[in-house]
PDB file of C-alpha atoms in Angstrom:
ATOM      1  CA  MET E  24     -10.001 -21.481  23.950  1.00  0.00           C
ATOM      2  CA  THR E  25     -11.371 -23.982  21.463  1.00  0.00           C
ATOM      3  CA  GLU E  26     -12.329 -23.394  17.946  1.00  0.00           C
ATOM      4  CA  THR E  27     -15.870 -23.928  19.093  1.00  0.00           C
ATOM      5  CA  THR E  28     -15.679 -21.574  21.747  1.00  0.00           C
ATOM      6  CA  ARG E  29     -16.445 -18.019  20.248  1.00  0.00           C
ATOM      7  CA  PRO E  30     -15.009 -14.921  22.391  1.00  0.00           C
ATOM      8  CA  ALA E  31     -17.117 -12.116  23.063  1.00  0.00           C
ATOM      9  CA  ARG E  32     -18.055  -9.722  20.248  1.00  0.00           C
ATOM     10  CA  ARG E  33     -16.597  -6.323  19.761  1.00  0.00           C
ATOM     11  CA  ARG E  34     -17.236  -3.153  18.053  1.00  0.00           C
ATOM     12  CA  LEU E  35     -14.827  -2.823  15.562  1.00  0.00           C
ATOM     13  CA  THR E  36     -14.304  -0.819  12.339  1.00  0.00           C
ATOM     14  CA  VAL E  37     -14.736  -2.204   8.941  1.00  0.00           C
ATOM     15  CA  ASP E  38     -11.285  -2.247   8.278  1.00  0.00           C
ATOM     16  CA  ARG E  39     -10.056  -3.631  11.584  1.00  0.00           C
ATOM     17  CA  ARG E  40     -12.903  -6.494  11.268  1.00  0.00           C
ATOM     18  CA  ARG E  41     -11.592  -7.446   7.916  1.00  0.00           C
ATOM     19  CA  GLU E  42      -8.060  -7.903   8.918  1.00  0.00           C
ATOM     20  CA  GLU E  43      -9.143  -9.647  12.137  1.00  0.00           C
ATOM     21  CA  LEU E  44     -10.971 -12.118   9.810  1.00  0.00           C
ATOM     22  CA  ILE E  45      -7.924 -12.127   7.436  1.00  0.00           C
ATOM     23  CA  ALA E  46      -5.867 -13.289  10.436  1.00  0.00           C
ATOM     24  CA  ALA E  47      -7.789 -15.910  11.627  1.00  0.00           C
ATOM     25  CA  ALA E  48      -8.245 -17.329   7.889  1.00  0.00           C
ATOM     26  CA  LEU E  49      -4.544 -17.147   7.724  1.00  0.00           C
ATOM     27  CA  GLU E  50      -3.844 -19.110  10.991  1.00  0.00           C
ATOM     28  CA  LEU E  51      -6.380 -21.761   9.864  1.00  0.00           C
ATOM     29  CA  PHE E  52      -5.403 -22.032   6.187  1.00  0.00           C
ATOM     30  CA  GLY E  53      -1.707 -22.150   7.488  1.00  0.00           C
ATOM     31  CA  GLY E  54      -2.244 -25.081   9.651  1.00  0.00           C
ATOM     32  CA  ARG E  55      -4.267 -27.282   6.945  1.00  0.00           C
ATOM     33  CA  ASP E  56      -5.619 -27.685   3.530  1.00  0.00           C
ATOM     34  CA  ALA E  57      -7.984 -24.756   2.267  1.00  0.00           C
ATOM     35  CA  GLU E  58     -10.844 -27.922   1.928  1.00  0.00           C
ATOM     36  CA  HIS E  59     -10.544 -28.618   5.356  1.00  0.00           C
ATOM     37  CA  VAL E  60     -11.336 -25.187   6.593  1.00  0.00           C
ATOM     38  CA  SER E  61     -14.826 -24.083   6.828  1.00  0.00           C
ATOM     39  CA  ILE E  62     -16.358 -20.535   6.844  1.00  0.00           C
ATOM     40  CA  ASP E  63     -17.531 -21.213  10.513  1.00  0.00           C
ATOM     41  CA  ASP E  64     -14.162 -22.640  11.308  1.00  0.00           C
ATOM     42  CA  VAL E  65     -12.797 -18.912  10.260  1.00  0.00           C
ATOM     43  CA  ALA E  66     -15.937 -17.090  12.194  1.00  0.00           C
ATOM     44  CA  SER E  67     -15.247 -19.080  15.309  1.00  0.00           C
ATOM     45  CA  ARG E  68     -11.840 -18.277  15.505  1.00  0.00           C
ATOM     46  CA  ALA E  69     -12.352 -14.469  14.650  1.00  0.00           C
ATOM     47  CA  GLY E  70     -15.225 -14.079  17.128  1.00  0.00           C
ATOM     48  CA  ALA E  71     -17.662 -13.160  14.306  1.00  0.00           C
ATOM     49  CA  SER E  72     -20.767 -14.522  12.682  1.00  0.00           C
ATOM     50  CA  ARG E  73     -21.043 -16.568   9.659  1.00  0.00           C
ATOM     51  CA  ALA E  74     -23.002 -14.023   7.896  1.00  0.00           C
ATOM     52  CA  LEU E  75     -20.543 -11.446   8.461  1.00  0.00           C
ATOM     53  CA  VAL E  76     -17.572 -13.490   6.773  1.00  0.00           C
ATOM     54  CA  TYR E  77     -19.924 -13.897   3.811  1.00  0.00           C
ATOM     55  CA  HIS E  78     -20.825 -10.225   4.094  1.00  0.00           C
ATOM     56  CA  TYR E  79     -17.181  -9.241   3.815  1.00  0.00           C
ATOM     57  CA  PHE E  80     -15.912 -11.811   1.447  1.00  0.00           C
ATOM     58  CA  GLY E  81     -18.709 -13.709  -0.385  1.00  0.00           C
ATOM     59  CA  GLY E  82     -17.304 -17.259   0.196  1.00  0.00           C
ATOM     60  CA  LYS E  83     -14.672 -19.285   1.248  1.00  0.00           C
ATOM     61  CA  GLN E  84     -12.410 -18.993  -2.088  1.00  0.00           C
ATOM     62  CA  GLU E  85     -12.852 -15.293  -1.928  1.00  0.00           C
ATOM     63  CA  LEU E  86     -11.444 -15.005   1.656  1.00  0.00           C
ATOM     64  CA  TYR E  87      -8.727 -17.623   0.862  1.00  0.00           C
ATOM     65  CA  VAL E  88      -7.657 -15.227  -2.067  1.00  0.00           C
ATOM     66  CA  ALA E  89      -7.613 -12.368   0.149  1.00  0.00           C
ATOM     67  CA  ALA E  90      -5.714 -13.941   2.889  1.00  0.00           C
ATOM     68  CA  LEU E  91      -2.947 -15.009   0.456  1.00  0.00           C
ATOM     69  CA  ARG E  92      -3.183 -11.246  -0.931  1.00  0.00           C
ATOM     70  CA  SER E  93      -2.548 -10.150   2.703  1.00  0.00           C
ATOM     71  CA  ALA E  94       0.335 -12.490   3.470  1.00  0.00           C
ATOM     72  CA  ALA E  95       1.869 -11.754  -0.056  1.00  0.00           C
ATOM     73  CA  GLU E  96       1.782  -8.074   0.334  1.00  0.00           C
ATOM     74  CA  GLN E  97       3.575  -8.213   3.779  1.00  0.00           C
ATOM     75  CA  LEU E  98       6.216 -10.595   2.653  1.00  0.00           C
ATOM     76  CA  GLU E  99       7.035  -8.308  -0.467  1.00  0.00           C
ATOM     77  CA  SER E 100       6.993  -5.324   1.637  1.00  0.00           C
ATOM     78  CA  ARG E 101      10.029  -6.949   3.380  1.00  0.00           C
ATOM     79  CA  LEU E 102      12.035  -7.797  -0.027  1.00  0.00           C
ATOM     80  CA  ARG E 103      13.843  -4.290  -0.379  1.00  0.00           C
ATOM     81  CA  PRO E 104      17.302  -3.891  -1.695  1.00  0.00           C
ATOM     82  CA  GLN E 105      19.757  -3.637   1.140  1.00  0.00           C
ATOM     83  CA  GLY E 106      22.506  -2.134  -0.733  1.00  0.00           C
ATOM     84  CA  ASN E 107      24.797  -1.472   2.029  1.00  0.00           C
ATOM     85  CA  GLY E 108      27.779  -3.942   1.373  1.00  0.00           C
ATOM     86  CA  ARG E 109      29.291  -6.487  -0.713  1.00  0.00           C
ATOM     87  CA  PRO E 110      26.894  -8.998  -2.558  1.00  0.00           C
ATOM     88  CA  LEU E 111      27.181 -11.743  -0.162  1.00  0.00           C
ATOM     89  CA  GLU E 112      26.510  -9.806   2.994  1.00  0.00           C
ATOM     90  CA  ASP E 113      23.212  -8.116   1.123  1.00  0.00           C
ATOM     91  CA  LEU E 114      22.008 -11.443   0.057  1.00  0.00           C
ATOM     92  CA  ALA E 115      22.203 -12.616   3.888  1.00  0.00           C
ATOM     93  CA  ALA E 116      20.970  -9.439   4.843  1.00  0.00           C
ATOM     94  CA  GLY E 117      17.712  -9.932   2.351  1.00  0.00           C
ATOM     95  CA  LEU E 118      17.645 -13.390   3.830  1.00  0.00           C
ATOM     96  CA  ALA E 119      17.342 -12.250   7.482  1.00  0.00           C
ATOM     97  CA  SER E 120      14.737 -10.189   6.226  1.00  0.00           C
ATOM     98  CA  TYR E 121      13.019 -12.766   4.656  1.00  0.00           C
ATOM     99  CA  PHE E 122      12.998 -15.121   7.436  1.00  0.00           C
ATOM    100  CA  ASP E 123      11.710 -12.233   9.947  1.00  0.00           C
ATOM    101  CA  PHE E 124       8.682 -12.798   8.302  1.00  0.00           C
ATOM    102  CA  VAL E 125       8.914 -16.718   7.939  1.00  0.00           C
ATOM    103  CA  GLU E 126       9.098 -16.546  11.938  1.00  0.00           C
ATOM    104  CA  GLY E 127       6.710 -13.592  12.505  1.00  0.00           C
ATOM    105  CA  HIS E 128       3.847 -14.607  10.088  1.00  0.00           C
ATOM    106  CA  ALA E 129       4.357 -18.635  10.017  1.00  0.00           C
ATOM    107  CA  ALA E 130       0.501 -19.336   9.158  1.00  0.00           C
ATOM    108  CA  GLY E 131       0.724 -16.790   6.611  1.00  0.00           C
ATOM    109  CA  TYR E 132       3.715 -18.321   5.112  1.00  0.00           C
ATOM    110  CA  ALA E 133       2.507 -21.851   5.272  1.00  0.00           C
ATOM    111  CA  ALA E 134      -0.587 -20.450   3.762  1.00  0.00           C
ATOM    112  CA  LEU E 135       0.825 -18.537   0.789  1.00  0.00           C
ATOM    113  CA  LEU E 136       2.845 -21.804  -0.248  1.00  0.00           C
ATOM    114  CA  ARG E 137       0.613 -24.698   0.605  1.00  0.00           C
ATOM    115  CA  GLY E 138      -1.782 -24.241  -2.610  1.00  0.00           C
ATOM    116  CA  GLY E 139      -5.447 -23.166  -2.995  1.00  0.00           C
ATOM    117  CA  PRO E 140      -8.788 -24.435  -3.233  1.00  0.00           C
ATOM    118  CA  ALA E 141     -10.072 -26.041  -6.545  1.00  0.00           C
ATOM    119  CA  GLY E 142     -11.221 -23.928  -8.888  1.00  0.00           C
ATOM    120  CA  ARG E 143      -8.827 -20.794  -7.756  1.00  0.00           C
ATOM    121  CA  GLU E 144      -5.648 -22.666  -8.792  1.00  0.00           C
ATOM    122  CA  ASP E 145      -4.709 -19.438 -11.494  1.00  0.00           C
ATOM    123  CA  GLU E 146      -5.545 -16.612  -9.302  1.00  0.00           C
ATOM    124  CA  VAL E 147      -3.747 -18.072  -6.062  1.00  0.00           C
ATOM    125  CA  GLY E 148      -0.710 -19.198  -8.440  1.00  0.00           C
ATOM    126  CA  GLU E 149      -0.553 -15.442  -9.848  1.00  0.00           C
ATOM    127  CA  ILE E 150      -0.283 -14.279  -6.339  1.00  0.00           C
ATOM    128  CA  VAL E 151       2.565 -16.959  -5.194  1.00  0.00           C
ATOM    129  CA  ASP E 152       4.320 -16.026  -8.678  1.00  0.00           C
ATOM    130  CA  GLY E 153       4.182 -12.588  -8.049  1.00  0.00           C
ATOM    131  CA  VAL E 154       5.971 -12.792  -4.866  1.00  0.00           C
ATOM    132  CA  ARG E 155       8.643 -15.073  -6.401  1.00  0.00           C
ATOM    133  CA  ARG E 156       8.973 -12.623  -9.196  1.00  0.00           C
ATOM    134  CA  ARG E 157       9.739  -9.676  -6.458  1.00  0.00           C
ATOM    135  CA  LEU E 158      12.073 -11.956  -4.820  1.00  0.00           C
ATOM    136  CA  PHE E 159      14.085 -12.722  -8.046  1.00  0.00           C
ATOM    137  CA  LEU E 160      14.342  -9.054  -8.917  1.00  0.00           C
ATOM    138  CA  LEU E 161      15.743  -8.494  -5.553  1.00  0.00           C
ATOM    139  CA  ILE E 162      18.299 -10.958  -5.820  1.00  0.00           C
ATOM    140  CA  GLN E 163      19.256  -9.550  -9.186  1.00  0.00           C
ATOM    141  CA  ARG E 164      19.713  -6.228  -7.601  1.00  0.00           C
ATOM    142  CA  GLN E 165      21.563  -7.578  -4.925  1.00  0.00           C
ATOM    143  CA  MET E 166      23.773  -9.530  -6.870  1.00  0.00           C
ATOM    144  CA  ARG E 167      24.294  -6.364  -9.130  1.00  0.00           C
ATOM    145  CA  VAL E 168      23.061  -8.833 -12.385  1.00  0.00           C
ATOM    146  CA  ALA E 169      21.448  -6.390 -15.045  1.00  0.00           C
ATOM    147  CA  GLU E 170      20.002  -9.397 -17.441  1.00  0.00           C
ATOM    148  CA  PRO E 171      20.718 -12.880 -16.361  1.00  0.00           C
ATOM    149  CA  SER E 172      21.908 -15.471 -19.005  1.00  0.00           C
ATOM    150  CA  PRO E 173      19.267 -18.614 -19.418  1.00  0.00           C
ATOM    151  CA  VAL E 174      21.554 -20.919 -17.219  1.00  0.00           C
ATOM    152  CA  LEU E 175      22.032 -17.906 -14.016  1.00  0.00           C
ATOM    153  CA  ARG E 176      18.488 -17.241 -14.443  1.00  0.00           C
ATOM    154  CA  ALA E 177      17.363 -20.947 -13.658  1.00  0.00           C
ATOM    155  CA  THR E 178      20.197 -21.082 -11.089  1.00  0.00           C
ATOM    156  CA  LEU E 179      18.471 -17.931  -8.960  1.00  0.00           C
ATOM    157  CA  ARG E 180      15.224 -19.648  -9.069  1.00  0.00           C
ATOM    158  CA  SER E 181      15.990 -22.918  -8.221  1.00  0.00           C
ATOM    159  CA  TRP E 182      18.055 -21.032  -5.240  1.00  0.00           C
ATOM    160  CA  ILE E 183      14.378 -19.440  -4.318  1.00  0.00           C
ATOM    161  CA  ALA E 184      12.862 -22.660  -4.600  1.00  0.00           C
ATOM    162  CA  SER E 185      15.191 -24.055  -1.767  1.00  0.00           C
ATOM    163  CA  VAL E 186      14.479 -21.083   0.190  1.00  0.00           C
ATOM    164  CA  GLU E 187      10.791 -21.702   0.124  1.00  0.00           C
ATOM    165  CA  THR E 188      11.308 -25.392   0.805  1.00  0.00           C
ATOM    166  CA  ALA E 189      13.655 -24.705   3.695  1.00  0.00           C
ATOM    167  CA  GLY E 190      11.286 -21.919   5.262  1.00  0.00           C
ATOM    168  CA  LEU E 191       8.379 -24.593   5.287  1.00  0.00           C
ATOM    169  CA  ASP E 192      10.936 -27.205   6.636  1.00  0.00           C
ATOM    170  CA  TRP E 193      12.315 -25.106   9.442  1.00  0.00           C
ATOM    171  CA  LEU E 194       8.576 -24.078  10.405  1.00  0.00           C
ATOM    172  CA  GLU E 195       7.527 -27.703  10.606  1.00  0.00           C
ATOM    173  CA  HIS E 196      10.891 -28.854  12.635  1.00  0.00           C
ATOM    174  CA  ARG E 197      12.256 -26.018  14.301  1.00  0.00           C
ATOM    175  CA  ASP E 198      15.589 -28.258  14.793  1.00  0.00           C
ATOM    176  CA  MET E 199      18.227 -25.954  13.653  1.00  0.00           C
ATOM    177  CA  GLU E 200      18.950 -22.410  14.660  1.00  0.00           C
ATOM    178  CA  ARG E 201      17.607 -19.813  12.121  1.00  0.00           C
ATOM    179  CA  ALA E 202      21.032 -17.957  11.975  1.00  0.00           C
ATOM    180  CA  LYS E 203      22.494 -21.378  10.919  1.00  0.00           C
ATOM    181  CA  LEU E 204      20.015 -21.802   8.146  1.00  0.00           C
ATOM    182  CA  GLU E 205      20.571 -18.735   6.691  1.00  0.00           C
ATOM    183  CA  ARG E 206      24.219 -19.094   6.594  1.00  0.00           C
ATOM    184  CA  LEU E 207      23.492 -22.515   5.042  1.00  0.00           C
ATOM    185  CA  LEU E 208      21.287 -20.675   2.528  1.00  0.00           C
ATOM    186  CA  VAL E 209      24.092 -18.267   1.364  1.00  0.00           C
ATOM    187  CA  GLU E 210      26.571 -21.140   1.147  1.00  0.00           C
ATOM    188  CA  HIS E 211      23.752 -22.798  -0.910  1.00  0.00           C
ATOM    189  CA  MET E 212      23.878 -20.064  -3.467  1.00  0.00           C
ATOM    190  CA  THR E 213      27.687 -19.997  -4.082  1.00  0.00           C
ATOM    191  CA  ALA E 214      27.504 -23.705  -4.215  1.00  0.00           C
ATOM    192  CA  LEU E 215      24.707 -23.448  -7.377  1.00  0.00           C
ATOM    193  CA  LEU E 216      26.780 -20.690  -8.659  1.00  0.00           C
ATOM    194  CA  GLY E 217      29.757 -22.900  -8.740  1.00  0.00           C
ATOM    195  CA  VAL E 218      27.984 -25.638 -10.909  1.00  0.00           C
ATOM    196  CA  ALA E 219      26.402 -22.899 -13.175  1.00  0.00           C
ATOM    197  CA  ALA E 220      29.726 -21.362 -13.694  1.00  0.00           C
ATOM    198  CA  ARG E 221      30.932 -24.762 -15.468  1.00  0.00           C
ATOM    199  CA  HIS E 222      28.429 -23.833 -18.015  1.00  0.00           C
ATOM    200  CA  ASP E 223      28.312 -20.264 -18.128  1.00  0.00           C
ATOM    201  CA  GLY E 224      30.516 -17.155 -18.406  1.00  0.00           C
ATOM    202  CA  GLU E 225      28.204 -15.143 -16.670  1.00  0.00           C
ATOM    203  CA  ALA E 226      27.687 -17.171 -13.790  1.00  0.00           C
ATOM    204  CA  ALA E 227      31.259 -17.690 -13.474  1.00  0.00           C
ATOM    205  CA  ARG E 228      32.077 -13.666 -13.400  1.00  0.00           C
ATOM    206  CA  LEU E 229      29.113 -13.532 -10.724  1.00  0.00           C
ATOM    207  CA  LEU E 230      30.611 -16.390  -8.562  1.00  0.00           C
ATOM    208  CA  HIS E 231      34.127 -14.372  -9.056  1.00  0.00           C
ATOM    209  CA  ALA E 232      32.522 -10.998  -7.902  1.00  0.00           C
ATOM    210  CA  LEU E 233      30.823 -12.986  -4.927  1.00  0.00           C
ATOM    211  CA  THR E 234      33.886 -14.932  -3.651  1.00  0.00           C
ATOM    212  CA  GLY E 235      36.864 -13.741  -5.464  1.00  0.00           C
ATOM    213  CA  ASP E 236      37.215 -17.001  -6.748  1.00  0.00           C
ATOM    214  CA  ARG E 237      38.693 -16.562 -10.553  1.00  0.00           C
ATOM    215  CA  PRO E 238      36.637 -18.191 -13.235  1.00  0.00           C
ATOM    216  CA  GLY E 239      38.407 -21.491 -14.079  1.00  0.00           C
TER     217      GLY E 239
END
């Protein structure tokens, strides 16, 4: 079925129809820039009328923001502390949950990180930043860090950026086993902490707690 071939309409509840429109929007926004997706594209993909999309969302920018909020809420629901083992084991378990979302909701993940249409950058930025703050707090809990030093804070945020980039790269190429990528990112965390430990006592103590390597 092509994008211009509209499936037969079905009678759906208000919430279910809205969910289907959001799912169709995420699929399209995840595959190309928002500026290149039209309301007609979304309506066709969802098997709905153009007027119905406007009825629910008012316009493409409102639909885009609603779709990103949906993706963010789904991802944030996965970001829960594990707390069942050693910090590195908990970090690995958290990464597995994160990549469960990346793999199962590829379009939503891609749309969330691609950036929004002109005029809504602030609103889209708040959504993405909210997910990053939640992930940062999760890592703090996993690492048993109450209040990170400036060096440690910058290190953890750098690692989050690496995870996001790795997720997008993996979705684009799929030429590495997911488990291998997750192990790589756990080792990347310890490597970053190794550099930070040379500049910050708290990072050195955290590295020792994670790996058993004594601060130098």
